[in-house]
Amino acid sequence: MQFIDLEAQQARIKDKLDARIQAVMAHGKYIMGPEVREFEEKLAVLCGAKHCISCANGTDALQLALMAFGIRTGDAIFVPSFTFASTVEVVPCMGATAILVDIDARTFNMDPESLKRAIGVARKSGLRPAAVIPVDLFGLPANYHAINQIAAENGMKVIADSAQGFGGTIDGRMTGTFGDITTTSFFPAKPLGCYGDGGALFTDDDALAELLDSMRVHGKGSEKYDNVRIGMNSRLDTIQAAILLEKLAIYPDEIEKRQQAADVYSRELGEHITIPHVPAGYTSVWAQYTLTTGSTDERIRVMASLKAAGVPSMVYYSRPIHLQEAYKSCLRDPQGLGVSEAIAETVMCLPMHGYLDADTQQHIVGALTRSLSDSS
Ligand SMILES: *Cc1c(COP(=O)(O)O)cnc(C)c1O
């Protein structure tokens, strides 16, 4: 059994992928070829953002966003401690200061009250609250209603890290339009992934879009050997764009199938264990289906029984950012990051993708409920 079944997806569109890749080899425009523009346009249309600028990966997308906002030394950037390292890593890379914020135990996303306390820490330390990076963790959009308001009150930019959440919605609106800039990743295991590295940024702001387009190609001006600002080399390969075009065509259907799989898990497991919470008006793209066990010991037991039954499970993330060697001295919410710590000790993720058939899911659910009743 696969944790994420990329083979089933490939089998579904193999002929189309082959034709797309052949077409790129035939025209030979390996960098910034026509597929890149076509993909950006289709992606922008799908999510309703005015502009989509593709780039080399989701980490670069975050860094490009910080560069476009002129983030530098003396600026405070607020990030959740329960996330993948990229969200935080880009901040010191720009010479700015990351301030770690706690999460909500039910959604695993940034806690707006903790954000407010963290802003207080920045002001006390003489730093300028410049931007907040909420993460759409495990596919669920962050609490943008609350966070965007706090950002506006404090004159901060919002960079939505939707590496895991592209396609999620709030009140019918899709990720890509919630932050001043939204970023995503096409790493193979993400809900919309390519066959290598890839990323993109979204914005409704014309000037920002132009700036990002320049910055991803060495700060180009009217042409590429005219360098008007400091930029970087961060382009999406044409072959990856070609692959993504075919994957994008089936993405809405895959999102539906992920939702159906999540519904089965939630219906069958809800009485036995804490299932992921999706607030009213929100939809998740289920980058992960994440359970909260009662204790680390219970997690170890349940994962071992699943493994014995041939069911893969994973822990995302076993250590919050503030407990990582590289980030242990980061500034943080003065009340601590206790929820991030507790969640890191108890969560576990089940197989999730758009190709889980009913029998496989029943096998997973059966193994899980048996292991829970054995241990209780
Ligand atoms: C995967 C991921 C990234 C980085 O994406 P890459 O394409 O691997 O650089 C950033 N933030 C989050 C939350 C992620 O899950």
mmCIF file of C-alpha atoms and ligand atoms in Angstrom:
data_model
loop_
_atom_site.group_PDB
_atom_site.id
_atom_site.type_symbol
_atom_site.label_atom_id
_atom_site.label_comp_id
_atom_site.label_asym_id
_atom_site.label_seq_id
_atom_site.Cartn_x
_atom_site.Cartn_y
_atom_site.Cartn_z
ATOM 1 C CA MET A 1 0.000 0.000 0.000
ATOM 2 C CA GLN A 2 1.234 3.494 -0.832
ATOM 3 C CA PHE A 3 1.067 6.458 1.528
ATOM 4 C CA ILE A 4 0.604 8.715 -1.533
ATOM 5 C CA ASP A 5 -0.168 6.791 -4.727
ATOM 6 C CA LEU A 6 1.620 8.714 -7.482
ATOM 7 C CA GLU A 7 1.767 5.562 -9.626
ATOM 8 C CA ALA A 8 -2.019 5.281 -9.929
ATOM 9 C CA GLN A 9 -2.152 8.943 -10.924
ATOM 10 C CA GLN A 10 0.570 8.467 -13.524
ATOM 11 C CA ALA A 11 -1.166 5.420 -15.007
ATOM 12 C CA ARG A 12 -4.328 7.517 -15.443
ATOM 13 C CA ILE A 13 -2.636 10.191 -17.576
ATOM 14 C CA LYS A 14 0.484 8.416 -18.852
ATOM 15 C CA ASP A 15 -0.224 8.959 -22.575
ATOM 16 C CA LYS A 16 -0.931 12.644 -22.081
ATOM 17 C CA LEU A 17 2.204 13.124 -19.984
ATOM 18 C CA ASP A 18 4.318 11.389 -22.618
ATOM 19 C CA ALA A 19 2.867 13.573 -25.381
ATOM 20 C CA ARG A 20 3.450 16.745 -23.343
ATOM 21 C CA ILE A 21 7.069 15.827 -22.578
ATOM 22 C CA GLN A 22 7.686 14.899 -26.225
ATOM 23 C CA ALA A 23 6.269 18.265 -27.304
ATOM 24 C CA VAL A 24 8.786 20.096 -25.101
ATOM 25 C CA MET A 25 11.638 18.011 -26.495
ATOM 26 C CA ALA A 26 10.445 18.847 -29.993
ATOM 27 C CA HIS A 27 10.266 22.629 -29.542
ATOM 28 C CA GLY A 28 13.368 22.733 -27.309
ATOM 29 C CA LYS A 29 12.403 25.798 -25.249
ATOM 30 C CA TYR A 30 13.445 24.167 -21.978
ATOM 31 C CA ILE A 31 13.482 27.413 -20.000
ATOM 32 C CA MET A 32 10.431 29.706 -19.989
ATOM 33 C CA GLY A 33 8.840 27.766 -22.829
ATOM 34 C CA PRO A 34 5.191 28.246 -23.843
ATOM 35 C CA GLU A 35 3.950 25.603 -21.349
ATOM 36 C CA VAL A 36 5.135 27.793 -18.461
ATOM 37 C CA ARG A 37 2.912 30.708 -19.488
ATOM 38 C CA GLU A 38 -0.001 28.370 -20.289
ATOM 39 C CA PHE A 39 0.273 26.738 -16.881
ATOM 40 C CA GLU A 40 0.467 30.086 -15.057
ATOM 41 C CA GLU A 41 -2.628 31.319 -16.859
ATOM 42 C CA LYS A 42 -4.649 28.191 -16.084
ATOM 43 C CA LEU A 43 -3.570 28.209 -12.458
ATOM 44 C CA ALA A 44 -4.579 31.853 -12.028
ATOM 45 C CA VAL A 45 -7.963 31.172 -13.619
ATOM 46 C CA LEU A 46 -8.600 28.169 -11.371
ATOM 47 C CA CYS A 47 -7.953 30.015 -8.107
ATOM 48 C CA GLY A 48 -9.234 33.431 -9.136
ATOM 49 C CA ALA A 49 -5.969 35.308 -8.566
ATOM 50 C CA LYS A 50 -5.126 38.039 -11.077
ATOM 51 C CA HIS A 51 -1.495 36.957 -11.504
ATOM 52 C CA CYS A 52 0.427 33.711 -11.181
ATOM 53 C CA ILE A 53 4.234 33.762 -11.316
ATOM 54 C CA SER A 54 5.829 30.321 -11.338
ATOM 55 C CA CYS A 55 9.267 29.709 -9.824
ATOM 56 C CA ALA A 56 11.721 26.929 -8.972
ATOM 57 C CA ASN A 57 10.206 25.673 -5.695
ATOM 58 C CA GLY A 58 7.991 26.594 -2.759
ATOM 59 C CA THR A 59 10.887 27.815 -0.628
ATOM 60 C CA ASP A 60 12.022 30.257 -3.328
ATOM 61 C CA ALA A 61 8.408 31.407 -3.646
ATOM 62 C CA LEU A 62 8.451 32.438 0.025
ATOM 63 C CA GLN A 63 11.824 34.128 -0.342
ATOM 64 C CA LEU A 64 10.725 35.982 -3.494
ATOM 65 C CA ALA A 65 7.670 37.238 -1.580
ATOM 66 C CA LEU A 66 9.899 38.600 1.203
ATOM 67 C CA MET A 67 12.218 40.177 -1.400
ATOM 68 C CA ALA A 68 9.289 41.816 -3.175
ATOM 69 C CA PHE A 69 8.171 43.395 0.103
ATOM 70 C CA GLY A 70 11.706 44.684 0.740
ATOM 71 C CA ILE A 71 12.052 42.685 3.964
ATOM 72 C CA ARG A 72 15.390 43.317 5.685
ATOM 73 C CA THR A 73 17.252 43.522 8.981
ATOM 74 C CA GLY A 74 15.088 45.018 11.707
ATOM 75 C CA ASP A 75 11.892 43.495 10.330
ATOM 76 C CA ALA A 76 9.928 40.914 12.306
ATOM 77 C CA ILE A 77 8.188 38.125 10.386
ATOM 78 C CA PHE A 78 5.639 35.970 12.217
ATOM 79 C CA VAL A 79 5.532 32.258 11.430
ATOM 80 C CA PRO A 80 3.899 29.246 13.103
ATOM 81 C CA SER A 81 6.236 26.892 14.962
ATOM 82 C CA PHE A 82 4.345 23.825 13.725
ATOM 83 C CA THR A 83 5.268 23.823 10.016
ATOM 84 C CA PHE A 84 7.884 22.650 7.544
ATOM 85 C CA ALA A 85 11.253 24.419 7.963
ATOM 86 C CA SER A 86 10.949 26.408 4.689
ATOM 87 C CA THR A 87 8.339 28.752 6.147
ATOM 88 C CA VAL A 88 10.853 29.939 8.745
ATOM 89 C CA GLU A 89 14.152 29.434 6.930
ATOM 90 C CA VAL A 90 13.618 32.189 4.390
ATOM 91 C CA VAL A 91 13.315 34.844 7.120
ATOM 92 C CA PRO A 92 16.933 34.800 8.431
ATOM 93 C CA CYS A 93 18.046 34.375 4.803
ATOM 94 C CA MET A 94 16.724 37.902 4.229
ATOM 95 C CA GLY A 95 18.423 39.188 7.392
ATOM 96 C CA ALA A 96 15.065 39.575 9.152
ATOM 97 C CA THR A 97 13.918 38.123 12.490
ATOM 98 C CA ALA A 98 11.470 35.215 12.669
ATOM 99 C CA ILE A 99 9.081 35.285 15.632
ATOM 100 C CA LEU A 100 7.393 31.971 16.338
ATOM 101 C CA VAL A 101 3.644 31.776 16.892
ATOM 102 C CA ASP A 102 1.651 28.905 18.404
ATOM 103 C CA ILE A 103 -1.119 26.969 16.665
ATOM 104 C CA ASP A 104 -4.734 26.066 17.299
ATOM 105 C CA ALA A 105 -4.965 22.460 18.566
ATOM 106 C CA ARG A 106 -7.977 21.650 16.391
ATOM 107 C CA THR A 107 -6.982 23.105 12.994
ATOM 108 C CA PHE A 108 -3.156 22.875 13.477
ATOM 109 C CA ASN A 109 -3.016 26.382 11.960
ATOM 110 C CA MET A 110 -1.708 29.685 13.358
ATOM 111 C CA ASP A 111 -3.523 30.872 16.501
ATOM 112 C CA PRO A 112 -4.494 34.555 16.046
ATOM 113 C CA GLU A 113 -4.282 35.239 19.811
ATOM 114 C CA SER A 114 -0.726 33.927 19.887
ATOM 115 C CA LEU A 115 0.072 36.129 16.867
ATOM 116 C CA LYS A 116 -1.067 39.199 18.829
ATOM 117 C CA ARG A 117 1.220 38.300 21.742
ATOM 118 C CA ALA A 118 4.125 37.694 19.342
ATOM 119 C CA ILE A 119 3.618 41.153 17.802
ATOM 120 C CA GLY A 120 4.034 42.567 21.325
ATOM 121 C CA VAL A 121 7.400 40.782 21.577
ATOM 122 C CA ALA A 122 8.562 42.355 18.304
ATOM 123 C CA ARG A 123 7.661 45.869 19.463
ATOM 124 C CA LYS A 124 9.401 45.358 22.828
ATOM 125 C CA SER A 125 12.514 44.169 20.974
ATOM 126 C CA GLY A 126 12.548 47.248 18.750
ATOM 127 C CA LEU A 127 11.648 45.305 15.612
ATOM 128 C CA ARG A 128 9.146 46.427 12.976
ATOM 129 C CA PRO A 129 6.242 43.960 12.562
ATOM 130 C CA ALA A 130 6.534 43.628 8.776
ATOM 131 C CA ALA A 131 4.747 40.457 7.657
ATOM 132 C CA VAL A 132 2.998 37.332 8.811
ATOM 133 C CA ILE A 133 3.246 33.960 7.056
ATOM 134 C CA PRO A 134 0.203 31.833 7.934
ATOM 135 C CA VAL A 135 0.486 28.244 6.673
ATOM 136 C CA ASP A 136 -2.411 26.227 5.212
ATOM 137 C CA LEU A 137 -1.176 23.164 7.071
ATOM 138 C CA PHE A 138 -2.210 19.709 5.870
ATOM 139 C CA GLY A 139 -4.382 21.366 3.180
ATOM 140 C CA LEU A 140 -6.673 23.471 5.386
ATOM 141 C CA PRO A 141 -6.626 27.246 4.779
ATOM 142 C CA ALA A 142 -5.439 29.255 7.788
ATOM 143 C CA ASN A 143 -7.776 31.564 9.721
ATOM 144 C CA TYR A 144 -7.429 34.473 7.268
ATOM 145 C CA HIS A 145 -10.483 36.327 8.623
ATOM 146 C CA ALA A 146 -8.688 36.916 11.912
ATOM 147 C CA ILE A 147 -5.087 37.041 10.677
ATOM 148 C CA ASN A 148 -5.692 39.519 7.839
ATOM 149 C CA GLN A 149 -7.407 41.852 10.286
ATOM 150 C CA ILE A 150 -4.528 41.690 12.784
ATOM 151 C CA ALA A 151 -2.103 42.271 9.893
ATOM 152 C CA ALA A 152 -4.061 45.315 8.704
ATOM 153 C CA GLU A 153 -4.185 46.780 12.220
ATOM 154 C CA ASN A 154 -0.406 46.442 12.493
ATOM 155 C CA GLY A 155 0.518 47.549 8.971
ATOM 156 C CA MET A 156 1.814 44.085 8.074
ATOM 157 C CA LYS A 157 1.821 42.153 4.799
ATOM 158 C CA VAL A 158 0.281 38.687 4.630
ATOM 159 C CA ILE A 159 2.193 35.960 2.784
ATOM 160 C CA ALA A 160 -0.003 32.862 2.633
ATOM 161 C CA ASP A 161 2.129 29.705 2.574
ATOM 162 C CA SER A 162 -0.181 27.388 0.670
ATOM 163 C CA ALA A 163 2.450 24.798 -0.264
ATOM 164 C CA GLN A 164 0.082 22.171 1.144
ATOM 165 C CA GLY A 165 -3.203 23.965 0.669
ATOM 166 C CA PHE A 166 -3.550 25.029 -2.953
ATOM 167 C CA GLY A 167 -7.179 24.399 -3.908
ATOM 168 C CA GLY A 168 -8.637 24.754 -0.410
ATOM 169 C CA THR A 169 -11.474 27.246 0.044
ATOM 170 C CA ILE A 170 -13.052 29.632 2.542
ATOM 171 C CA ASP A 171 -16.646 30.636 1.827
ATOM 172 C CA GLY A 172 -16.255 29.433 -1.763
ATOM 173 C CA ARG A 173 -13.084 31.440 -2.431
ATOM 174 C CA MET A 174 -9.913 29.528 -3.235
ATOM 175 C CA THR A 175 -6.403 29.827 -1.801
ATOM 176 C CA GLY A 176 -4.361 32.170 -3.967
ATOM 177 C CA THR A 177 -6.397 35.227 -3.054
ATOM 178 C CA PHE A 178 -6.206 35.358 0.766
ATOM 179 C CA GLY A 179 -2.795 36.934 1.275
ATOM 180 C CA ASP A 180 -1.139 39.961 -0.351
ATOM 181 C CA ILE A 181 0.932 37.176 -1.890
ATOM 182 C CA THR A 182 0.143 33.455 -1.787
ATOM 183 C CA THR A 183 2.870 30.892 -2.395
ATOM 184 C CA THR A 184 2.673 27.221 -3.281
ATOM 185 C CA SER A 185 4.937 24.255 -4.044
ATOM 186 C CA PHE A 186 4.799 21.526 -6.686
ATOM 187 C CA PHE A 187 7.107 19.138 -4.822
ATOM 188 C CA PRO A 188 5.958 15.652 -5.948
ATOM 189 C CA ALA A 189 4.187 14.756 -2.682
ATOM 190 C CA LYS A 190 2.127 17.976 -2.485
ATOM 191 C CA PRO A 191 -1.528 17.776 -3.539
ATOM 192 C CA LEU A 192 -0.563 19.307 -6.925
ATOM 193 C CA GLY A 193 2.953 18.028 -7.574
ATOM 194 C CA CYS A 194 5.296 17.741 -10.560
ATOM 195 C CA TYR A 195 8.176 15.316 -11.228
ATOM 196 C CA GLY A 196 10.850 17.457 -9.647
ATOM 197 C CA ASP A 197 10.871 20.838 -7.907
ATOM 198 C CA GLY A 198 8.482 23.662 -8.716
ATOM 199 C CA GLY A 199 6.625 26.538 -7.092
ATOM 200 C CA ALA A 200 4.437 29.555 -7.750
ATOM 201 C CA LEU A 201 3.271 32.878 -6.343
ATOM 202 C CA PHE A 202 -0.141 34.514 -6.687
ATOM 203 C CA THR A 203 -1.150 38.130 -6.283
ATOM 204 C CA ASP A 204 -3.862 40.523 -7.408
ATOM 205 C CA ASP A 205 -1.401 43.429 -7.400
ATOM 206 C CA ASP A 206 -0.070 44.360 -10.892
ATOM 207 C CA ALA A 207 3.077 46.089 -9.617
ATOM 208 C CA LEU A 208 3.971 43.211 -7.284
ATOM 209 C CA ALA A 209 3.478 40.710 -10.108
ATOM 210 C CA GLU A 210 5.870 42.678 -12.315
ATOM 211 C CA LEU A 211 8.419 42.865 -9.517
ATOM 212 C CA LEU A 212 8.225 39.101 -8.876
ATOM 213 C CA ASP A 213 8.568 38.365 -12.594
ATOM 214 C CA SER A 214 11.752 40.449 -12.619
ATOM 215 C CA MET A 215 13.151 39.012 -9.380
ATOM 216 C CA ARG A 216 12.814 35.392 -10.459
ATOM 217 C CA VAL A 217 15.101 36.142 -13.455
ATOM 218 C CA HIS A 218 18.072 37.962 -11.877
ATOM 219 C CA GLY A 219 16.198 41.252 -11.468
ATOM 220 C CA LYS A 220 15.715 41.666 -15.208
ATOM 221 C CA GLY A 221 14.496 44.945 -16.682
ATOM 222 C CA SER A 222 13.182 45.306 -20.206
ATOM 223 C CA GLU A 223 15.222 42.248 -21.231
ATOM 224 C CA LYS A 224 17.244 39.611 -19.484
ATOM 225 C CA TYR A 225 20.683 41.236 -19.839
ATOM 226 C CA ASP A 226 19.312 44.440 -18.350
ATOM 227 C CA ASN A 227 19.561 44.012 -14.557
ATOM 228 C CA VAL A 228 17.675 46.680 -12.672
ATOM 229 C CA ARG A 229 17.539 45.085 -9.205
ATOM 230 C CA ILE A 230 18.926 42.194 -7.168
ATOM 231 C CA GLY A 231 17.071 39.024 -8.015
ATOM 232 C CA MET A 232 17.713 35.312 -8.149
ATOM 233 C CA ASN A 233 17.512 32.369 -10.546
ATOM 234 C CA SER A 234 14.164 30.779 -9.811
ATOM 235 C CA ARG A 235 12.287 29.545 -12.869
ATOM 236 C CA LEU A 236 9.904 26.630 -13.316
ATOM 237 C CA ASP A 237 11.300 24.185 -15.907
ATOM 238 C CA THR A 238 9.234 23.934 -19.084
ATOM 239 C CA ILE A 239 9.082 20.133 -18.723
ATOM 240 C CA GLN A 240 7.668 20.500 -15.218
ATOM 241 C CA ALA A 241 5.082 22.999 -16.462
ATOM 242 C CA ALA A 242 4.120 20.531 -19.212
ATOM 243 C CA ILE A 243 3.634 17.758 -16.637
ATOM 244 C CA LEU A 244 1.717 20.105 -14.344
ATOM 245 C CA LEU A 245 -0.685 21.069 -17.145
ATOM 246 C CA GLU A 246 -1.878 17.461 -17.357
ATOM 247 C CA LYS A 247 -1.972 17.086 -13.593
ATOM 248 C CA LEU A 248 -3.922 20.337 -13.266
ATOM 249 C CA ALA A 249 -6.545 19.052 -15.723
ATOM 250 C CA ILE A 250 -7.487 16.260 -13.295
ATOM 251 C CA TYR A 251 -6.843 18.235 -10.096
ATOM 252 C CA PRO A 252 -10.464 19.293 -9.423
ATOM 253 C CA ASP A 253 -11.532 15.642 -9.754
ATOM 254 C CA GLU A 254 -8.706 14.548 -7.458
ATOM 255 C CA ILE A 255 -9.711 17.140 -4.869
ATOM 256 C CA GLU A 256 -13.224 15.674 -4.892
ATOM 257 C CA LYS A 257 -11.861 12.146 -4.463
ATOM 258 C CA ARG A 258 -9.614 13.268 -1.599
ATOM 259 C CA GLN A 259 -12.667 14.821 0.036
ATOM 260 C CA GLN A 260 -14.589 11.560 -0.346
ATOM 261 C CA ALA A 261 -11.704 9.623 1.210
ATOM 262 C CA ALA A 262 -11.535 12.118 4.085
ATOM 263 C CA ASP A 263 -15.300 11.782 4.598
ATOM 264 C CA VAL A 264 -14.972 7.992 4.890
ATOM 265 C CA TYR A 265 -12.135 8.296 7.421
ATOM 266 C CA SER A 266 -14.047 10.872 9.453
ATOM 267 C CA ARG A 267 -17.283 8.870 9.462
ATOM 268 C CA GLU A 268 -15.576 5.606 10.412
ATOM 269 C CA LEU A 269 -13.024 6.964 12.885
ATOM 270 C CA GLY A 270 -14.768 9.934 14.503
ATOM 271 C CA GLU A 271 -16.083 7.903 17.434
ATOM 272 C CA HIS A 272 -12.734 6.291 18.182
ATOM 273 C CA ILE A 273 -10.099 9.011 17.910
ATOM 274 C CA THR A 274 -9.726 12.784 17.405
ATOM 275 C CA ILE A 275 -10.192 13.445 13.679
ATOM 276 C CA PRO A 276 -9.110 16.633 11.842
ATOM 277 C CA HIS A 277 -11.384 19.617 12.334
ATOM 278 C CA VAL A 278 -12.572 21.648 9.343
ATOM 279 C CA PRO A 279 -14.277 24.890 10.446
ATOM 280 C CA ALA A 280 -17.660 25.832 8.928
ATOM 281 C CA GLY A 281 -17.237 27.497 5.522
ATOM 282 C CA TYR A 282 -13.787 25.901 4.968
ATOM 283 C CA THR A 283 -12.690 23.067 2.684
ATOM 284 C CA SER A 284 -9.330 21.280 2.848
ATOM 285 C CA VAL A 285 -7.430 19.656 -0.031
ATOM 286 C CA TRP A 286 -6.251 17.026 2.468
ATOM 287 C CA ALA A 287 -2.532 17.180 1.837
ATOM 288 C CA GLN A 288 -2.585 15.001 4.956
ATOM 289 C CA TYR A 289 -5.347 13.337 6.941
ATOM 290 C CA THR A 290 -4.093 13.876 10.471
ATOM 291 C CA LEU A 291 -5.315 12.147 13.628
ATOM 292 C CA THR A 292 -4.554 13.280 17.170
ATOM 293 C CA THR A 293 -3.848 10.353 19.479
ATOM 294 C CA GLY A 294 -4.175 10.483 23.277
ATOM 295 C CA SER A 295 -0.442 10.212 23.977
ATOM 296 C CA THR A 296 2.921 9.539 22.354
ATOM 297 C CA ASP A 297 2.716 5.963 23.644
ATOM 298 C CA GLU A 298 -0.653 5.482 21.999
ATOM 299 C CA ARG A 299 0.742 6.899 18.747
ATOM 300 C CA ILE A 300 3.648 4.445 18.815
ATOM 301 C CA ARG A 301 1.257 1.534 19.492
ATOM 302 C CA VAL A 302 -1.231 2.503 16.782
ATOM 303 C CA MET A 303 1.467 3.118 14.156
ATOM 304 C CA ALA A 304 3.047 -0.259 14.951
ATOM 305 C CA SER A 305 -0.284 -2.104 14.538
ATOM 306 C CA LEU A 306 -0.929 -0.284 11.267
ATOM 307 C CA LYS A 307 2.522 -1.268 10.041
ATOM 308 C CA ALA A 308 1.857 -4.894 10.994
ATOM 309 C CA ALA A 309 -1.359 -4.714 8.932
ATOM 310 C CA GLY A 310 0.583 -3.352 5.943
ATOM 311 C CA VAL A 311 -0.687 0.218 6.344
ATOM 312 C CA PRO A 312 1.888 3.028 6.071
ATOM 313 C CA SER A 313 1.487 6.026 8.385
ATOM 314 C CA MET A 314 3.694 9.056 8.975
ATOM 315 C CA VAL A 315 4.263 11.751 11.585
ATOM 316 C CA TYR A 316 4.168 15.336 10.312
ATOM 317 C CA TYR A 317 5.839 16.943 12.241
ATOM 318 C CA SER A 318 7.489 15.205 15.155
ATOM 319 C CA ARG A 319 9.409 18.332 16.203
ATOM 320 C CA PRO A 320 8.172 21.920 16.089
ATOM 321 C CA ILE A 321 10.531 24.553 14.710
ATOM 322 C CA HIS A 322 11.525 25.991 18.107
ATOM 323 C CA LEU A 323 12.862 22.588 19.198
ATOM 324 C CA GLN A 324 15.115 22.309 16.131
ATOM 325 C CA GLU A 325 18.806 23.060 16.641
ATOM 326 C CA ALA A 326 18.845 25.823 13.998
ATOM 327 C CA TYR A 327 15.867 27.706 15.473
ATOM 328 C CA LYS A 328 16.060 27.103 19.223
ATOM 329 C CA SER A 329 16.972 30.702 20.002
ATOM 330 C CA CYS A 330 14.149 32.250 17.920
ATOM 331 C CA LEU A 331 11.928 34.830 19.581
ATOM 332 C CA ARG A 332 8.413 33.521 20.297
ATOM 333 C CA ASP A 333 5.027 33.998 21.900
ATOM 334 C CA PRO A 334 5.818 34.901 25.556
ATOM 335 C CA GLN A 335 3.250 32.328 26.717
ATOM 336 C CA GLY A 336 5.276 29.614 24.994
ATOM 337 C CA LEU A 337 4.473 27.246 22.154
ATOM 338 C CA GLY A 338 2.822 24.525 24.201
ATOM 339 C CA VAL A 339 0.178 23.566 21.646
ATOM 340 C CA SER A 340 2.809 23.054 18.937
ATOM 341 C CA GLU A 341 4.751 20.831 21.339
ATOM 342 C CA ALA A 342 1.739 18.761 22.398
ATOM 343 C CA ILE A 343 0.531 18.314 18.818
ATOM 344 C CA ALA A 344 3.985 17.274 17.602
ATOM 345 C CA GLU A 345 3.951 14.524 20.241
ATOM 346 C CA THR A 346 0.555 13.071 19.363
ATOM 347 C CA VAL A 347 -0.367 13.517 15.673
ATOM 348 C CA MET A 348 -0.094 10.894 12.938
ATOM 349 C CA CYS A 349 -1.158 10.869 9.286
ATOM 350 C CA LEU A 350 -2.973 8.147 7.318
ATOM 351 C CA PRO A 351 -2.563 7.307 3.619
ATOM 352 C CA MET A 352 -4.259 10.073 1.603
ATOM 353 C CA HIS A 353 -4.549 10.586 -2.149
ATOM 354 C CA GLY A 354 -7.191 10.593 -4.870
ATOM 355 C CA TYR A 355 -6.860 6.877 -5.651
ATOM 356 C CA LEU A 356 -7.838 5.179 -2.366
ATOM 357 C CA ASP A 357 -10.398 2.508 -3.208
ATOM 358 C CA ALA A 358 -13.149 1.429 -0.803
ATOM 359 C CA ASP A 359 -11.550 -1.927 0.112
ATOM 360 C CA THR A 360 -8.191 -0.357 0.893
ATOM 361 C CA GLN A 361 -9.834 2.265 3.047
ATOM 362 C CA GLN A 362 -11.876 -0.335 4.924
ATOM 363 C CA HIS A 363 -8.667 -2.251 5.586
ATOM 364 C CA ILE A 364 -7.025 0.896 7.003
ATOM 365 C CA VAL A 365 -10.057 1.785 9.103
ATOM 366 C CA GLY A 366 -10.379 -1.808 10.384
ATOM 367 C CA ALA A 367 -6.718 -2.006 11.393
ATOM 368 C CA LEU A 368 -6.923 1.343 13.139
ATOM 369 C CA THR A 369 -10.119 0.731 15.088
ATOM 370 C CA ARG A 370 -8.860 -2.719 16.176
ATOM 371 C CA SER A 371 -5.613 -1.264 17.472
ATOM 372 C CA LEU A 372 -7.508 1.455 19.363
ATOM 373 C CA SER A 373 -9.902 -1.006 21.031
ATOM 374 C CA ASP A 374 -6.985 -3.338 21.917
ATOM 375 C CA SER A 375 -5.176 -0.591 23.738
ATOM 376 C CA SER A 376 -8.147 0.889 25.602
HETATM 377 C C1 LIG B 1 6.741 21.847 1.041
HETATM 378 C C2 LIG B 1 6.588 23.088 1.799
HETATM 379 C C3 LIG B 1 7.314 24.250 1.502
HETATM 380 C C4 LIG B 1 8.465 24.282 0.534
HETATM 381 O O1 LIG B 1 8.242 23.799 -0.719
HETATM 382 P P1 LIG B 1 9.492 23.287 -1.624
HETATM 383 O O2 LIG B 1 8.899 23.279 -2.984
HETATM 384 O O3 LIG B 1 9.852 21.925 -1.124
HETATM 385 O O4 LIG B 1 10.591 24.254 -1.494
HETATM 386 C C5 LIG B 1 7.028 25.403 2.194
HETATM 387 N N1 LIG B 1 6.096 25.426 3.149
HETATM 388 C C6 LIG B 1 5.388 24.335 3.484
HETATM 389 C C7 LIG B 1 4.342 24.447 4.542
HETATM 390 C C8 LIG B 1 5.609 23.118 2.840
HETATM 391 O O5 LIG B 1 4.906 22.050 3.189
#
